[in-house]
Tab-separated table of C-alpha atoms in Angstrom:
chain	number	residue	atom	x	y	z
A	1	MET	CA	-18.022	255.560	77.821
A	2	GLU	CA	-18.242	259.060	76.426
A	3	GLY	CA	-21.016	257.931	74.085
A	4	LYS	CA	-23.005	256.509	76.998
A	5	GLU	CA	-22.722	259.758	78.956
A	6	GLU	CA	-23.906	261.651	75.885
A	7	ASP	CA	-26.913	259.328	75.574
A	8	VAL	CA	-27.869	260.050	79.183
A	9	LYS	CA	-27.640	263.811	78.552
A	10	LEU	CA	-29.929	263.420	75.569
A	11	GLY	CA	-32.415	261.382	77.615
A	12	ALA	CA	-31.793	258.014	75.933
A	13	ASN	CA	-31.666	255.089	78.375
A	14	LYS	CA	-31.883	257.538	81.239
A	15	PHE	CA	-33.798	254.974	83.289
A	16	SER	CA	-32.181	251.803	82.014
A	17	GLU	CA	-32.877	249.930	85.261
A	18	ARG	CA	-36.630	250.081	84.672
A	19	GLN	CA	-38.100	246.921	83.164
A	20	PRO	CA	-40.362	246.938	80.093
A	21	ILE	CA	-44.054	246.679	80.877
A	22	GLY	CA	-45.207	243.078	81.079
A	23	THR	CA	-41.796	241.592	81.863
A	24	SER	CA	-40.431	240.373	85.162
A	25	ALA	CA	-37.704	242.306	86.902
A	26	GLN	CA	-34.190	240.946	86.565
A	27	THR	CA	-32.825	242.191	89.865
A	28	ASP	CA	-33.409	241.452	93.531
A	29	LYS	CA	-32.350	244.963	94.549
A	30	ASP	CA	-32.962	245.787	98.206
A	31	TYR	CA	-34.274	242.281	98.926
A	32	LYS	CA	-32.999	239.700	101.361
A	33	GLU	CA	-34.683	236.360	101.880
A	34	PRO	CA	-35.997	236.255	105.477
A	35	PRO	CA	-34.905	233.193	107.463
A	36	PRO	CA	-37.574	230.521	108.070
A	37	ALA	CA	-39.354	230.683	111.405
A	38	PRO	CA	-38.266	228.026	113.931
A	39	LEU	CA	-40.679	225.196	114.624
A	40	PHE	CA	-40.765	226.048	118.330
A	41	GLU	CA	-39.911	229.427	119.804
A	42	PRO	CA	-40.110	229.177	123.620
A	43	GLY	CA	-39.071	232.824	123.983
A	44	GLU	CA	-42.365	233.931	122.420
A	45	LEU	CA	-44.288	232.792	125.473
A	46	SER	CA	-42.618	235.454	127.621
A	47	SER	CA	-43.184	238.260	125.124
A	48	TRP	CA	-46.131	240.648	125.411
A	49	SER	CA	-46.211	241.085	121.623
A	50	PHE	CA	-47.060	237.374	121.319
A	51	TYR	CA	-50.175	237.714	123.490
A	52	ARG	CA	-51.064	241.069	121.959
A	53	ALA	CA	-51.090	239.411	118.527
A	54	GLY	CA	-53.364	236.653	119.825
A	55	ILE	CA	-55.770	239.198	121.300
A	56	ALA	CA	-55.802	241.051	117.975
A	57	GLU	CA	-56.737	237.801	116.197
A	58	PHE	CA	-59.502	237.163	118.749
A	59	ILE	CA	-61.033	240.633	118.378
A	60	ALA	CA	-60.734	240.628	114.586
A	61	THR	CA	-62.433	237.231	114.250
A	62	PHE	CA	-65.101	238.267	116.755
A	63	LEU	CA	-65.933	241.369	114.693
A	64	PHE	CA	-65.776	239.367	111.467
A	65	LEU	CA	-68.368	236.836	112.680
A	66	TYR	CA	-70.569	239.519	114.203
A	67	ILE	CA	-70.929	241.518	110.982
A	68	THR	CA	-71.032	238.623	108.537
A	69	VAL	CA	-73.422	236.306	110.396
A	70	LEU	CA	-75.736	239.247	111.086
A	71	THR	CA	-75.692	240.045	107.357
A	72	VAL	CA	-76.459	236.432	106.406
A	73	MET	CA	-79.386	236.338	108.809
A	74	GLY	CA	-80.660	239.669	107.546
A	75	VAL	CA	-80.868	238.195	104.053
A	76	SER	CA	-82.568	235.030	105.341
A	77	LYS	CA	-85.252	236.855	107.351
A	78	PRO	CA	-87.588	238.463	104.724
A	79	THR	CA	-89.749	236.218	102.535
A	80	SER	CA	-88.846	238.396	99.546
A	81	LYS	CA	-85.136	238.739	98.783
A	82	CYS	CA	-85.794	241.952	96.866
A	83	GLY	CA	-85.809	243.851	100.139
A	84	THR	CA	-82.358	242.541	101.205
A	85	VAL	CA	-78.758	242.956	100.089
A	86	GLY	CA	-78.874	239.432	98.606
A	87	ILE	CA	-75.935	237.146	97.866
A	88	GLN	CA	-73.930	240.070	96.496
A	89	GLY	CA	-74.374	241.933	99.785
A	90	ILE	CA	-73.287	238.905	101.795
A	91	ALA	CA	-70.178	238.572	99.616
A	92	TRP	CA	-69.399	242.268	100.087
A	93	ALA	CA	-69.833	241.940	103.860
A	94	PHE	CA	-67.299	239.088	104.020
A	95	GLY	CA	-64.834	240.661	101.607
A	96	GLY	CA	-65.180	244.155	103.057
A	97	MET	CA	-64.677	242.989	106.631
A	98	ILE	CA	-61.563	241.034	105.663
A	99	PHE	CA	-60.199	244.109	103.898
A	100	ALA	CA	-60.835	246.327	106.935
A	101	LEU	CA	-59.659	243.843	109.570
A	102	VAL	CA	-56.502	242.766	107.732
A	103	TYR	CA	-55.654	246.453	107.312
A	104	CYS	CA	-56.163	247.042	111.055
A	105	THR	CA	-54.296	243.992	112.374
A	106	ALA	CA	-51.595	243.281	109.771
A	107	GLY	CA	-48.972	245.232	111.723
A	108	ILE	CA	-49.826	243.466	114.986
A	109	SER	CA	-50.504	239.813	114.208
A	110	GLY	CA	-50.208	239.610	110.438
A	111	GLY	CA	-53.988	239.824	110.057
A	112	HIS	CA	-54.728	236.127	109.544
A	113	ILE	CA	-58.313	235.950	110.945
A	114	ASN	CA	-58.520	232.431	109.510
A	115	PRO	CA	-56.976	229.120	110.667
A	116	ALA	CA	-56.468	228.083	107.029
A	117	VAL	CA	-54.362	231.186	106.356
A	118	THR	CA	-52.390	230.543	109.541
A	119	PHE	CA	-51.865	226.902	108.523
A	120	GLY	CA	-50.666	227.870	105.047
A	121	LEU	CA	-48.206	230.417	106.406
A	122	PHE	CA	-46.976	227.899	108.970
A	123	LEU	CA	-46.250	225.367	106.210
A	124	ALA	CA	-44.258	228.074	104.430
A	125	ARG	CA	-42.265	228.623	107.659
A	126	LYS	CA	-43.574	232.166	108.091
A	127	LEU	CA	-44.408	231.606	111.759
A	128	SER	CA	-43.655	229.060	114.478
A	129	LEU	CA	-45.890	226.159	115.487
A	130	THR	CA	-46.359	227.801	118.890
A	131	ARG	CA	-47.718	230.981	117.347
A	132	ALA	CA	-49.797	229.109	114.749
A	133	LEU	CA	-51.604	227.035	117.398
A	134	PHE	CA	-52.170	230.102	119.584
A	135	TYR	CA	-53.609	232.049	116.654
A	136	ILE	CA	-55.966	229.213	115.684
A	137	ILE	CA	-57.272	228.882	119.251
A	138	MET	CA	-57.860	232.640	119.538
A	139	GLN	CA	-59.527	232.771	116.127
A	140	CYS	CA	-61.936	229.981	117.061
A	141	LEU	CA	-62.769	231.580	120.421
A	142	GLY	CA	-63.381	234.931	118.724
A	143	ALA	CA	-65.657	233.291	116.156
A	144	ILE	CA	-67.707	231.537	118.838
A	145	CYS	CA	-68.134	234.783	120.776
A	146	GLY	CA	-69.071	236.727	117.634
A	147	ALA	CA	-71.763	234.222	116.640
A	148	GLY	CA	-72.939	234.129	120.264
A	149	VAL	CA	-73.496	237.887	120.339
A	150	VAL	CA	-75.566	237.643	117.136
A	151	LYS	CA	-77.730	234.953	118.774
A	152	GLY	CA	-78.136	237.219	121.802
A	153	PHE	CA	-79.441	240.014	119.567
A	154	GLN	CA	-81.732	237.780	117.504
A	155	GLY	CA	-83.097	235.550	120.255
A	156	ASP	CA	-83.061	231.748	120.295
A	157	ASN	CA	-86.139	231.159	118.137
A	158	LEU	CA	-85.308	233.614	115.372
A	159	PHE	CA	-81.645	232.611	115.331
A	160	GLU	CA	-82.498	228.934	114.857
A	161	THR	CA	-85.251	229.652	112.335
A	162	LEU	CA	-82.866	231.687	110.158
A	163	GLY	CA	-80.156	229.030	110.239
A	164	GLY	CA	-77.642	230.794	112.464
A	165	GLY	CA	-75.342	231.518	109.540
A	166	ALA	CA	-74.074	227.923	109.718
A	167	ASN	CA	-72.277	226.310	106.794
A	168	TYR	CA	-73.561	223.097	105.244
A	169	VAL	CA	-73.741	221.577	101.772
A	170	GLN	CA	-76.816	222.957	100.057
A	171	SER	CA	-79.559	220.811	98.562
A	172	GLY	CA	-78.701	219.520	95.097
A	173	TYR	CA	-74.960	219.218	95.817
A	174	THR	CA	-72.960	216.264	97.155
A	175	LYS	CA	-70.412	216.329	99.947
A	176	GLY	CA	-67.751	215.910	97.275
A	177	ASP	CA	-69.003	219.059	95.562
A	178	GLY	CA	-68.813	220.920	98.836
A	179	LEU	CA	-65.312	219.655	99.607
A	180	GLY	CA	-64.077	220.615	96.143
A	181	ALA	CA	-65.595	224.094	96.435
A	182	GLU	CA	-63.881	224.623	99.800
A	183	ILE	CA	-60.504	223.400	98.527
A	184	VAL	CA	-60.493	225.629	95.448
A	185	GLY	CA	-61.942	228.627	97.273
A	186	THR	CA	-59.339	228.441	100.033
A	187	PHE	CA	-56.563	227.928	97.489
A	188	ILE	CA	-57.566	231.198	95.821
A	189	LEU	CA	-57.606	233.028	99.146
A	190	VAL	CA	-54.308	231.703	100.519
A	191	TYR	CA	-52.514	232.070	97.175
A	192	THR	CA	-53.647	235.703	97.127
A	193	VAL	CA	-52.338	236.148	100.675
A	194	PHE	CA	-48.928	234.789	99.690
A	195	SER	CA	-48.758	236.955	96.570
A	196	ALA	CA	-49.957	240.164	98.235
A	197	THR	CA	-47.552	239.851	101.167
A	198	ASP	CA	-44.487	238.562	99.287
A	199	ALA	CA	-41.502	240.621	100.473
A	200	LYS	CA	-39.579	239.915	97.263
A	201	ARG	CA	-42.441	241.242	95.168
A	202	SER	CA	-42.586	244.409	97.275
A	203	ALA	CA	-38.877	245.019	96.748
A	204	ARG	CA	-38.940	244.137	93.049
A	205	ASP	CA	-42.062	246.097	92.163
A	206	SER	CA	-41.565	249.032	94.530
A	207	HIS	CA	-42.722	251.379	91.739
A	208	VAL	CA	-46.115	249.602	91.803
A	209	PRO	CA	-47.789	250.463	95.132
A	210	ILE	CA	-50.015	247.697	96.526
A	211	LEU	CA	-52.273	247.691	99.539
A	212	ALA	CA	-52.174	244.020	100.572
A	213	PRO	CA	-55.592	243.894	102.308
A	214	LEU	CA	-57.332	245.011	99.107
A	215	PRO	CA	-56.624	241.951	96.891
A	216	ILE	CA	-57.153	239.662	99.894
A	217	GLY	CA	-60.568	241.140	100.611
A	218	PHE	CA	-61.463	241.077	96.934
A	219	ALA	CA	-60.511	237.395	96.703
A	220	VAL	CA	-62.837	236.634	99.625
A	221	PHE	CA	-65.620	238.587	97.893
A	222	LEU	CA	-65.245	236.689	94.612
A	223	VAL	CA	-65.055	233.263	96.247
A	224	HIS	CA	-68.250	233.996	98.167
A	225	LEU	CA	-70.056	235.012	94.989
A	226	ALA	CA	-69.135	231.673	93.450
A	227	THR	CA	-69.646	229.255	96.343
A	228	ILE	CA	-72.450	230.650	98.534
A	229	PRO	CA	-74.971	228.554	96.538
A	230	ILE	CA	-72.898	225.397	97.183
A	231	THR	CA	-71.791	225.520	100.834
A	232	GLY	CA	-72.672	228.987	102.056
A	233	THR	CA	-68.894	229.512	101.684
A	234	GLY	CA	-66.656	228.513	104.540
A	235	ILE	CA	-62.989	228.870	103.476
A	236	ASN	CA	-62.448	229.761	107.147
A	237	PRO	CA	-62.710	226.938	109.714
A	238	ALA	CA	-63.109	229.374	112.621
A	239	ARG	CA	-66.078	231.054	110.933
A	240	SER	CA	-67.714	227.638	110.311
A	241	LEU	CA	-66.965	226.387	113.836
A	242	GLY	CA	-68.299	229.493	115.581
A	243	ALA	CA	-71.591	229.406	113.701
A	244	ALA	CA	-71.963	225.615	114.111
A	245	ILE	CA	-71.395	225.671	117.871
A	246	ILE	CA	-73.899	228.453	118.498
A	247	TYR	CA	-76.475	227.078	116.020
A	248	ASN	CA	-75.861	223.459	117.161
A	249	LYS	CA	-78.119	221.523	114.789
A	250	ASP	CA	-77.421	218.076	113.333
A	251	HIS	CA	-77.306	219.078	109.667
A	252	ALA	CA	-74.626	221.679	110.410
A	253	TRP	CA	-72.465	219.128	112.249
A	254	ASP	CA	-72.992	216.423	109.604
A	255	ASP	CA	-71.080	218.475	107.032
A	256	HIS	CA	-68.767	220.279	109.434
A	257	TRP	CA	-65.678	218.189	108.615
A	258	ILE	CA	-65.793	219.595	105.072
A	259	PHE	CA	-65.118	223.087	106.414
A	260	TRP	CA	-61.892	221.992	108.107
A	261	VAL	CA	-60.544	219.409	105.677
A	262	GLY	CA	-61.295	221.471	102.547
A	263	PRO	CA	-59.714	224.746	103.716
A	264	PHE	CA	-56.642	223.011	105.139
A	265	ILE	CA	-56.057	221.081	101.889
A	266	GLY	CA	-56.555	224.279	99.866
A	267	ALA	CA	-54.155	226.202	102.106
A	268	ALA	CA	-51.529	223.445	101.872
A	269	LEU	CA	-51.770	223.366	98.070
A	270	ALA	CA	-51.427	227.158	97.912
A	271	ALA	CA	-48.356	227.065	100.169
A	272	VAL	CA	-46.717	224.322	98.081
A	273	TYR	CA	-47.506	226.094	94.810
A	274	HIS	CA	-46.190	229.455	95.965
A	275	GLN	CA	-43.074	228.194	97.714
A	276	ILE	CA	-42.010	225.484	95.260
A	277	VAL	CA	-43.312	226.630	91.876
A	278	ILE	CA	-43.470	230.413	92.132
A	279	ARG	CA	-40.578	231.067	94.510
A	280	ALA	CA	-38.614	227.852	93.781
A	281	MET	CA	-37.383	227.749	97.390
A	282	PRO	CA	-35.989	224.163	97.359
A	283	PHE	CA	-33.846	224.954	94.306
A	284	LYS	CA	-32.529	228.139	95.884
A	285	SER	CA	-31.461	226.276	99.015
A	286	ARG	CA	-29.464	223.799	96.876
A	287	ALA	CA	-27.729	226.641	95.080
């Protein structure tokens, strides 16, 4: 004991609780596993915070569609792409808006802005079915309104000529290609959401500050860079629905199922991977 005290005085092992770089922490200090959300929570319906969160999701998705669809149409308008922000600019618009909007709404609604994210978090029991359905409805309404405002600015003819920012499988790719791109892209996004918002990680790695919206927005940016040439990048059913309803052309509706099925499968896979493989939740419950 005396030797250990002497070591501390000399500076040896002064911070023995700190883990070596590149290794996982061995303690769950200051962390308690939150209980799973109930499937139904009737009390939510009488709470103002419930409706405030839904309004926040509506406004965030409205702003998201307004900026991103306007950016897409700005790139589509000139005959020469050299005078536009290009695919990289579109990707930055999507990723940057997610970063900003998640930062603004995370403390109110959780900052989902995407039915696939909401679905993934619901499967992980992070929110009730009541709240998940309410969020998805508000997200879709916000997306429709956002795309509608863009059409109002552009006018019917120009909006339809430029494609309305609608998602569809691009020429040279099959529907299977598009579905695969949406599944993998959404998996990357939702897995990043789980990792960036993991309460255990925050407690374990408290000496490593992390701003959750940053990796989420960056994931959206990277997925758009990769999949814009394939599907225009959906990975957000509300974004695809809003643009499709306002654009309302057959080729957008023909492929529309891909932008619901793909993101929901990707979100489900991300939830299963994070909860079962990374967090090993079923094994913890047995213990």
